[in-house]
CSV table of C-alpha atoms and ligand atoms in Angstrom, one decimal:
chain,number,residue,atom,x,y,z
A,1,MET,CA,26.4,-13.9,65.9
A,2,THR,CA,24.2,-14.0,62.8
A,3,ALA,CA,25.6,-15.1,59.5
A,4,THR,CA,25.4,-12.6,56.6
A,5,LEU,CA,22.9,-13.8,54.1
A,6,PRO,CA,24.3,-13.7,50.5
A,7,ILE,CA,22.3,-11.2,48.5
A,8,PRO,CA,20.7,-12.9,45.5
A,9,PRO,CA,22.0,-11.1,42.4
A,10,HIS,CA,18.5,-9.9,41.2
A,11,PHE,CA,18.1,-7.9,44.5
A,12,ALA,CA,21.2,-6.0,43.4
A,13,LEU,CA,19.7,-4.9,40.1
A,14,ARG,CA,18.6,-1.3,40.5
A,15,HIS,CA,16.9,-1.3,37.1
A,16,GLN,CA,14.4,-3.9,36.4
A,17,PRO,CA,12.4,-3.2,33.2
A,18,ARG,CA,10.0,-5.9,34.2
A,19,ARG,CA,8.6,-3.7,36.9
A,20,LEU,CA,6.9,-1.8,34.2
A,21,ARG,CA,5.6,-4.9,32.4
A,22,ARG,CA,3.9,-6.7,35.2
A,23,ARG,CA,0.4,-5.2,35.0
A,24,ALA,CA,-1.7,-4.7,31.9
A,25,ALA,CA,-2.7,-1.2,32.9
A,26,MET,CA,1.0,-0.2,33.1
A,27,ARG,CA,1.7,-1.8,29.7
A,28,ALA,CA,-1.2,0.0,28.1
A,29,MET,CA,-0.1,3.3,29.6
A,30,LEU,CA,3.4,3.0,28.4
A,31,ARG,CA,2.7,1.5,24.9
A,32,GLU,CA,4.7,3.5,22.4
A,33,THR,CA,2.8,2.6,19.2
A,34,GLN,CA,-0.9,2.0,18.8
A,35,LEU,CA,-2.8,0.8,15.8
A,36,GLN,CA,-6.2,2.3,15.0
A,37,ALA,CA,-8.6,1.9,12.1
A,38,SER,CA,-7.6,5.3,10.7
A,39,ASP,CA,-4.1,4.0,10.0
A,40,PHE,CA,-5.4,1.7,7.2
A,41,LEU,CA,-6.2,2.0,3.6
A,42,LEU,CA,-8.1,-0.9,1.9
A,43,PRO,CA,-7.0,-2.0,-1.6
A,44,ILE,CA,-9.9,-3.0,-3.9
A,45,PHE,CA,-9.8,-5.0,-7.2
A,46,LEU,CA,-12.5,-4.0,-9.5
A,47,VAL,CA,-14.0,-6.0,-12.3
A,48,GLU,CA,-16.9,-5.5,-14.8
A,49,GLY,CA,-20.4,-6.9,-14.1
A,50,THR,CA,-22.9,-6.8,-11.4
A,51,GLY,CA,-23.1,-8.8,-8.2
A,52,VAL,CA,-19.6,-10.1,-8.8
A,53,ARG,CA,-17.6,-11.0,-5.7
A,54,GLU,CA,-15.0,-13.6,-6.8
A,55,GLU,CA,-12.4,-14.9,-4.4
A,56,ILE,CA,-8.8,-14.7,-5.5
A,57,ALA,CA,-7.3,-18.2,-5.3
A,58,SER,CA,-3.9,-17.1,-4.0
A,59,MET,CA,-5.4,-14.6,-1.6
A,60,PRO,CA,-8.1,-16.4,0.4
A,61,GLY,CA,-10.5,-13.7,1.9
A,62,VAL,CA,-9.7,-11.2,-0.8
A,63,PHE,CA,-12.2,-10.7,-3.7
A,64,ARG,CA,-12.5,-9.1,-7.0
A,65,HIS,CA,-15.6,-6.8,-6.9
A,66,SER,CA,-18.0,-5.4,-9.5
A,67,ILE,CA,-18.8,-1.8,-8.8
A,68,ASP,CA,-22.0,-2.5,-6.8
A,69,SER,CA,-20.1,-5.1,-4.7
A,70,CYS,CA,-17.3,-2.6,-4.2
A,71,LEU,CA,-19.8,0.0,-2.9
A,72,GLN,CA,-20.9,-2.6,-0.3
A,73,LEU,CA,-17.3,-3.1,0.7
A,74,CYS,CA,-16.8,0.7,0.9
A,75,GLY,CA,-19.8,0.8,3.3
A,76,GLU,CA,-18.1,-1.8,5.5
A,77,ALA,CA,-14.9,0.3,5.4
A,78,VAL,CA,-16.8,3.5,6.3
A,79,ALA,CA,-18.6,1.8,9.2
A,80,ARG,CA,-15.2,0.8,10.6
A,81,ARG,CA,-13.7,4.3,10.2
A,82,ILE,CA,-11.2,3.2,7.6
A,83,PRO,CA,-10.3,6.5,5.9
A,84,GLY,CA,-9.8,5.4,2.3
A,85,VAL,CA,-9.6,2.8,-0.5
A,86,LEU,CA,-7.0,2.2,-3.1
A,87,LEU,CA,-8.6,1.2,-6.5
A,88,PHE,CA,-7.2,-1.2,-9.1
A,89,GLY,CA,-9.1,-1.9,-12.3
A,90,VAL,CA,-8.9,-5.5,-13.6
A,91,VAL,CA,-10.1,-5.4,-17.2
A,92,ALA,CA,-11.0,-8.3,-19.5
A,93,ALA,CA,-8.4,-9.5,-22.0
A,94,GLN,CA,-10.3,-8.0,-24.9
A,95,CYS,CA,-10.0,-4.5,-23.4
A,96,LYS,CA,-6.3,-4.7,-23.2
A,97,ASP,CA,-4.0,-3.3,-25.8
A,98,ALA,CA,-0.3,-2.4,-26.2
A,99,SER,CA,-0.6,1.0,-24.5
A,100,GLY,CA,-3.2,0.2,-21.8
A,101,SER,CA,-5.6,2.8,-23.2
A,102,ALA,CA,-8.6,1.4,-21.3
A,103,SER,CA,-7.1,3.0,-18.2
A,104,TRP,CA,-7.8,6.5,-19.4
A,105,ASP,CA,-11.3,5.8,-20.7
A,106,SER,CA,-13.6,8.4,-19.0
A,107,ASN,CA,-16.1,5.6,-18.7
A,108,GLY,CA,-13.5,3.0,-17.4
A,109,LEU,CA,-13.9,0.8,-14.4
A,110,VAL,CA,-11.9,2.9,-12.0
A,111,GLN,CA,-13.6,6.1,-13.2
A,112,ARG,CA,-17.1,4.7,-12.8
A,113,ALA,CA,-16.3,3.2,-9.4
A,114,THR,CA,-14.9,6.5,-8.3
A,115,ARG,CA,-18.0,8.4,-9.3
A,116,ALA,CA,-20.2,5.8,-7.5
A,117,ILE,CA,-18.1,6.0,-4.3
A,118,ARG,CA,-18.1,9.8,-4.4
A,119,GLU,CA,-21.9,9.7,-4.6
A,120,HIS,CA,-22.5,7.2,-1.8
A,121,TYR,CA,-19.6,7.8,0.5
A,122,PRO,CA,-18.5,11.4,0.0
A,123,ASP,CA,-16.2,11.3,3.0
A,124,LEU,CA,-14.2,8.2,2.0
A,125,LEU,CA,-10.9,9.0,0.4
A,126,VAL,CA,-10.5,7.5,-3.1
A,127,ILE,CA,-7.0,6.8,-4.2
A,128,ALA,CA,-6.4,5.5,-7.7
A,129,ASP,CA,-3.4,3.3,-8.5
A,130,ALA,CA,-1.9,4.8,-11.7
A,131,CYS,CA,-0.2,2.2,-13.8
A,132,PHE,CA,-0.7,0.2,-17.0
A,133,CYS,CA,0.2,-3.4,-16.2
A,134,GLU,CA,-3.4,-4.4,-15.6
A,135,TYR,CA,-4.4,-2.8,-18.9
A,136,THR,CA,-1.6,-3.8,-21.4
A,137,ASP,CA,-1.8,-7.0,-23.4
A,138,HIS,CA,1.9,-7.6,-22.6
A,139,GLY,CA,1.5,-6.9,-18.8
A,140,HIS,CA,4.3,-4.4,-18.6
A,141,CYS,CA,3.9,-1.1,-16.8
A,142,GLY,CA,3.8,1.1,-19.9
A,143,VAL,CA,4.4,1.4,-23.6
A,144,LEU,CA,7.2,-0.9,-24.9
A,145,ALA,CA,9.9,0.2,-27.4
A,146,PRO,CA,10.7,-2.0,-30.3
A,147,ASP,CA,13.6,-3.5,-28.4
A,148,GLY,CA,11.3,-4.6,-25.7
A,149,ASP,CA,12.4,-2.1,-23.1
A,150,ARG,CA,9.8,0.4,-21.7
A,151,ASP,CA,9.5,3.6,-23.6
A,152,ASP,CA,9.4,6.0,-20.7
A,153,PRO,CA,8.5,9.3,-22.6
A,154,ALA,CA,5.5,7.6,-24.2
A,155,THR,CA,4.5,6.1,-21.0
A,156,LEU,CA,4.6,9.4,-19.2
A,157,GLU,CA,2.3,11.0,-21.7
A,158,ASN,CA,-0.2,8.1,-21.2
A,159,LEU,CA,0.2,8.5,-17.4
A,160,GLN,CA,-0.9,12.1,-17.8
A,161,ARG,CA,-4.0,11.0,-19.7
A,162,GLN,CA,-4.7,8.4,-17.0
A,163,ALA,CA,-4.2,10.9,-14.1
A,164,LEU,CA,-6.5,13.5,-15.7
A,165,SER,CA,-9.2,11.0,-16.3
A,166,TYR,CA,-9.0,9.9,-12.7
A,167,ALA,CA,-9.0,13.5,-11.5
A,168,GLU,CA,-12.0,14.2,-13.6
A,169,ALA,CA,-13.8,11.3,-12.1
A,170,GLY,CA,-13.2,12.7,-8.6
A,171,VAL,CA,-10.3,10.9,-7.0
A,172,ASP,CA,-8.6,12.5,-4.0
A,173,VAL,CA,-5.2,11.0,-4.7
A,174,ILE,CA,-3.3,9.6,-7.7
A,175,ALA,CA,-0.8,6.9,-6.8
A,176,PRO,CA,1.6,6.2,-9.7
A,177,SER,CA,3.1,2.8,-9.1
A,178,GLY,CA,5.1,2.1,-12.3
A,179,MET,CA,8.5,3.4,-11.2
A,180,VAL,CA,8.7,5.6,-14.4
A,181,ASP,CA,11.4,8.2,-14.0
A,182,GLY,CA,9.7,11.6,-14.0
A,183,MET,CA,6.2,10.2,-13.3
A,184,VAL,CA,5.4,12.5,-10.3
A,185,LEU,CA,6.4,15.6,-12.2
A,186,ALA,CA,4.5,14.6,-15.3
A,187,ILE,CA,1.3,13.9,-13.3
A,188,ARG,CA,1.7,17.1,-11.2
A,189,GLU,CA,2.1,19.3,-14.3
A,190,ALA,CA,-0.9,17.7,-16.1
A,191,LEU,CA,-3.1,18.1,-13.0
A,192,ASP,CA,-2.1,21.7,-12.4
A,193,ALA,CA,-2.5,22.6,-16.0
A,194,ALA,CA,-6.1,21.3,-15.9
A,195,ARG,CA,-6.8,23.0,-12.6
A,196,TYR,CA,-6.8,19.9,-10.5
A,197,GLU,CA,-4.2,21.4,-8.1
A,198,ARG,CA,-6.1,19.9,-5.1
A,199,VAL,CA,-5.6,16.4,-6.2
A,200,ALA,CA,-2.6,14.9,-4.3
A,201,VAL,CA,0.1,12.6,-5.6
A,202,LEU,CA,1.1,9.5,-3.5
A,203,SER,CA,4.2,8.2,-5.2
A,204,TYR,CA,5.2,4.5,-5.0
A,205,ALA,CA,8.7,6.1,-4.7
A,206,ILE,CA,10.5,3.2,-3.2
A,207,LYS,CA,9.2,0.0,-4.9
A,208,TYR,CA,11.4,-3.0,-4.9
A,209,ALA,CA,11.3,-5.8,-7.6
A,210,SER,CA,9.9,-8.2,-5.1
A,211,ALA,CA,8.9,-11.8,-5.2
A,212,PHE,CA,6.2,-10.9,-2.6
A,213,TYR,CA,4.0,-9.4,-5.4
A,214,GLY,CA,3.2,-12.9,-6.7
A,215,PRO,CA,-0.4,-13.2,-5.6
A,216,PHE,CA,-1.2,-9.6,-6.8
A,217,ARG,CA,-0.4,-10.6,-10.3
A,218,ASP,CA,-3.0,-13.4,-10.0
A,219,ALA,CA,-5.5,-10.9,-8.5
A,220,ALA,CA,-5.0,-8.2,-11.0
A,221,ASP,CA,-4.2,-10.4,-14.0
A,222,SER,CA,-1.1,-8.3,-14.6
A,223,ALA,CA,1.8,-10.8,-14.9
A,224,PRO,CA,4.2,-9.8,-17.7
A,225,SER,CA,3.9,-12.1,-20.7
A,226,PHE,CA,7.7,-12.1,-21.0
A,227,GLY,CA,10.6,-10.8,-18.9
A,228,ASP,CA,10.1,-9.2,-15.5
A,229,ARG,CA,10.0,-5.7,-13.9
A,230,ARG,CA,13.6,-5.6,-12.7
A,231,ALA,CA,14.5,-3.1,-15.4
A,232,TYR,CA,12.4,-0.5,-13.6
A,233,GLN,CA,11.8,-1.6,-10.0
A,234,MET,CA,14.5,-1.4,-7.4
A,235,ASP,CA,17.0,-4.1,-6.6
A,236,PRO,CA,16.2,-5.6,-3.1
A,237,ALA,CA,19.9,-5.4,-2.3
A,238,ASN,CA,20.0,-1.6,-2.4
A,239,ARG,CA,19.5,0.8,0.4
A,240,ARG,CA,21.2,4.1,-0.7
A,241,GLU,CA,19.3,4.0,-4.0
A,242,ALA,CA,16.1,4.4,-2.0
A,243,PHE,CA,17.3,7.8,-0.8
A,244,ARG,CA,17.8,8.9,-4.4
A,245,GLU,CA,14.4,7.7,-5.4
A,246,LEU,CA,12.9,9.5,-2.4
A,247,ALA,CA,14.7,12.8,-3.1
A,248,LEU,CA,13.7,12.8,-6.8
A,249,ASP,CA,10.1,12.2,-6.1
A,250,LEU,CA,9.9,14.8,-3.4
A,251,GLU,CA,11.6,17.3,-5.7
A,252,GLU,CA,9.1,16.4,-8.5
A,253,GLY,CA,6.2,17.3,-6.1
A,254,ALA,CA,5.1,14.1,-4.4
A,255,ASP,CA,2.8,14.9,-1.5
A,256,MET,CA,3.3,11.5,0.1
A,257,VAL,CA,5.6,8.6,-0.6
A,258,MET,CA,5.3,4.9,-0.2
A,259,VAL,CA,7.7,2.0,0.6
A,260,LYS,CA,6.7,-1.3,-0.9
A,261,PRO,CA,6.7,-4.1,0.2
A,262,ALA,CA,6.6,-3.4,3.9
A,263,MET,CA,7.7,-6.2,6.3
A,264,PRO,CA,10.8,-7.3,4.4
A,265,TYR,CA,11.9,-3.7,4.1
A,266,LEU,CA,11.3,-2.2,7.6
A,267,ASP,CA,14.9,-0.9,7.6
A,268,ILE,CA,14.2,1.1,4.5
A,269,LEU,CA,10.9,2.3,5.9
A,270,ARG,CA,12.7,3.6,9.0
A,271,ASP,CA,15.4,5.2,6.9
A,272,VAL,CA,12.8,7.0,4.8
A,273,ARG,CA,10.9,8.1,7.8
A,274,GLU,CA,14.1,9.7,9.3
A,275,ARG,CA,15.0,11.4,6.0
A,276,CYS,CA,11.9,13.2,5.2
A,277,ASP,CA,9.1,15.1,6.9
A,278,PHE,CA,6.5,14.1,4.3
A,279,PRO,CA,3.9,11.4,5.1
A,280,VAL,CA,5.3,7.9,4.5
A,281,LEU,CA,3.0,5.0,3.7
A,282,ALA,CA,3.8,1.4,3.6
A,283,TYR,CA,2.1,-1.3,1.5
A,284,GLN,CA,1.7,-4.7,3.1
A,285,VAL,CA,1.7,-6.5,-0.2
A,286,SER,CA,-0.2,-9.5,-1.4
A,287,GLY,CA,2.6,-12.0,-0.6
A,288,GLU,CA,2.8,-10.7,3.0
A,289,TYR,CA,-0.9,-11.2,3.2
A,290,SER,CA,-1.0,-14.7,1.7
A,291,MET,CA,1.9,-15.8,3.8
A,292,LEU,CA,0.2,-14.9,7.0
A,293,ARG,CA,-3.1,-16.3,5.8
A,294,ALA,CA,-1.5,-19.6,4.8
A,295,ALA,CA,0.5,-20.0,8.0
A,296,ALA,CA,-2.6,-19.4,10.0
A,297,ALA,CA,-4.6,-21.9,7.9
A,298,ALA,CA,-1.9,-24.5,8.5
A,299,GLY,CA,-2.1,-23.9,12.2
A,300,ALA,CA,1.4,-22.6,12.4
A,301,LEU,CA,0.5,-19.0,13.5
A,302,GLU,CA,-2.4,-17.4,15.3
A,303,LEU,CA,-3.9,-15.1,12.7
A,304,GLN,CA,-5.0,-12.2,14.7
A,305,ARG,CA,-1.9,-11.9,16.9
A,306,SER,CA,0.5,-12.4,14.0
A,307,VAL,CA,-1.3,-9.9,11.7
A,308,LEU,CA,-1.5,-7.3,14.4
A,309,GLU,CA,2.2,-7.8,15.3
A,310,SER,CA,3.2,-7.4,11.6
A,311,LEU,CA,1.2,-4.2,11.3
A,312,LEU,CA,2.5,-2.8,14.5
A,313,ALA,CA,6.0,-3.4,13.3
A,314,ILE,CA,5.3,-1.5,10.1
A,315,LYS,CA,3.9,1.4,12.0
A,316,ARG,CA,6.7,1.3,14.6
A,317,ALA,CA,9.2,1.4,11.7
A,318,GLY,CA,7.7,4.7,10.7
A,319,ALA,CA,4.6,4.3,8.5
A,320,ASP,CA,2.0,7.0,8.9
A,321,ALA,CA,-0.6,4.8,7.2
A,322,ILE,CA,-0.6,1.2,5.9
A,323,ILE,CA,-2.2,-0.3,2.9
A,324,SER,CA,-3.4,-3.7,3.9
A,325,TYR,CA,-5.7,-6.4,2.7
A,326,PHE,CA,-6.4,-7.1,6.3
A,327,ALA,CA,-7.8,-3.6,6.9
A,328,ILE,CA,-11.4,-4.6,7.6
A,329,GLU,CA,-10.6,-7.5,9.8
A,330,VAL,CA,-8.0,-5.4,11.7
A,331,ALA,CA,-10.5,-2.7,12.3
A,332,ASP,CA,-12.9,-5.3,13.8
A,333,TRP,CA,-10.2,-6.7,16.0
A,334,LEU,CA,-9.2,-3.2,17.2
A,335,ASP,CA,-12.7,-2.3,18.0
B,401,ZN,ZN1,2.5,-1.6,-13.1
């Protein structure tokens, strides 16, 4: 008489998810989210001069570029099939004033860069960040009222000037980032009235007052000289407020919306994705970049794997496209 062998418990498991993970071909076939170069937009910081390519101390591997150097970088983006760039102008202190008027100069940095990119790389999308903090002498995102608070009606008027100037230079998309109530409507109306109805608006609809913007302020020389931006950016503790911001900006005519920062706000990104059918973009901000870079430099993380994982998480959470300082490197890794 033979003894009955006890059945090891794993034989009794009808479902073993591991069956589908054993071989690389199976994993590739079943992968739910894929990154590709066309998912990314490259932010570029512009400065005056020629042949300028200066590294930003708090963002190793990211540079401020004069227009000629920016064109070179755009060429690298085009070669890697990155669909577009997001332009930020960084002007000298003597060009700054209380309203940020250098931002709507038809011969300003962003305007000239746009025309140059248009000429050399007609298929590359040009998105212009529309705000004032890089252009005001006080570093706030608009005109200030005597009490030190932002004067939103005056700021909206200037935003219209800025948007028209960018549209005239040939941008495809205007991306207002100042969290001014009514900014999308103001820009849309100004564009339509001037027959720029083909220019799209990407709203930084859901922008949190985040500590992760630290290195950007160094890069764009846009730190407020007093106070902070909590009076107009969202409280990191709030989720429902994001839905109100989303609804308002869509009602005002935004073509696309953005969630910023990305990785610390993946829950919000997922919520926004589920609540609207408009394209949703996410901005992997300077602090997210510098954190990964620093951890890799310290030997704590493997750069390529951790960057790709962070971006995959952002896409999986619902981003249609990701603005990332890693865009060029990532395109190379994905190749
Ligand atoms: Zn700003």
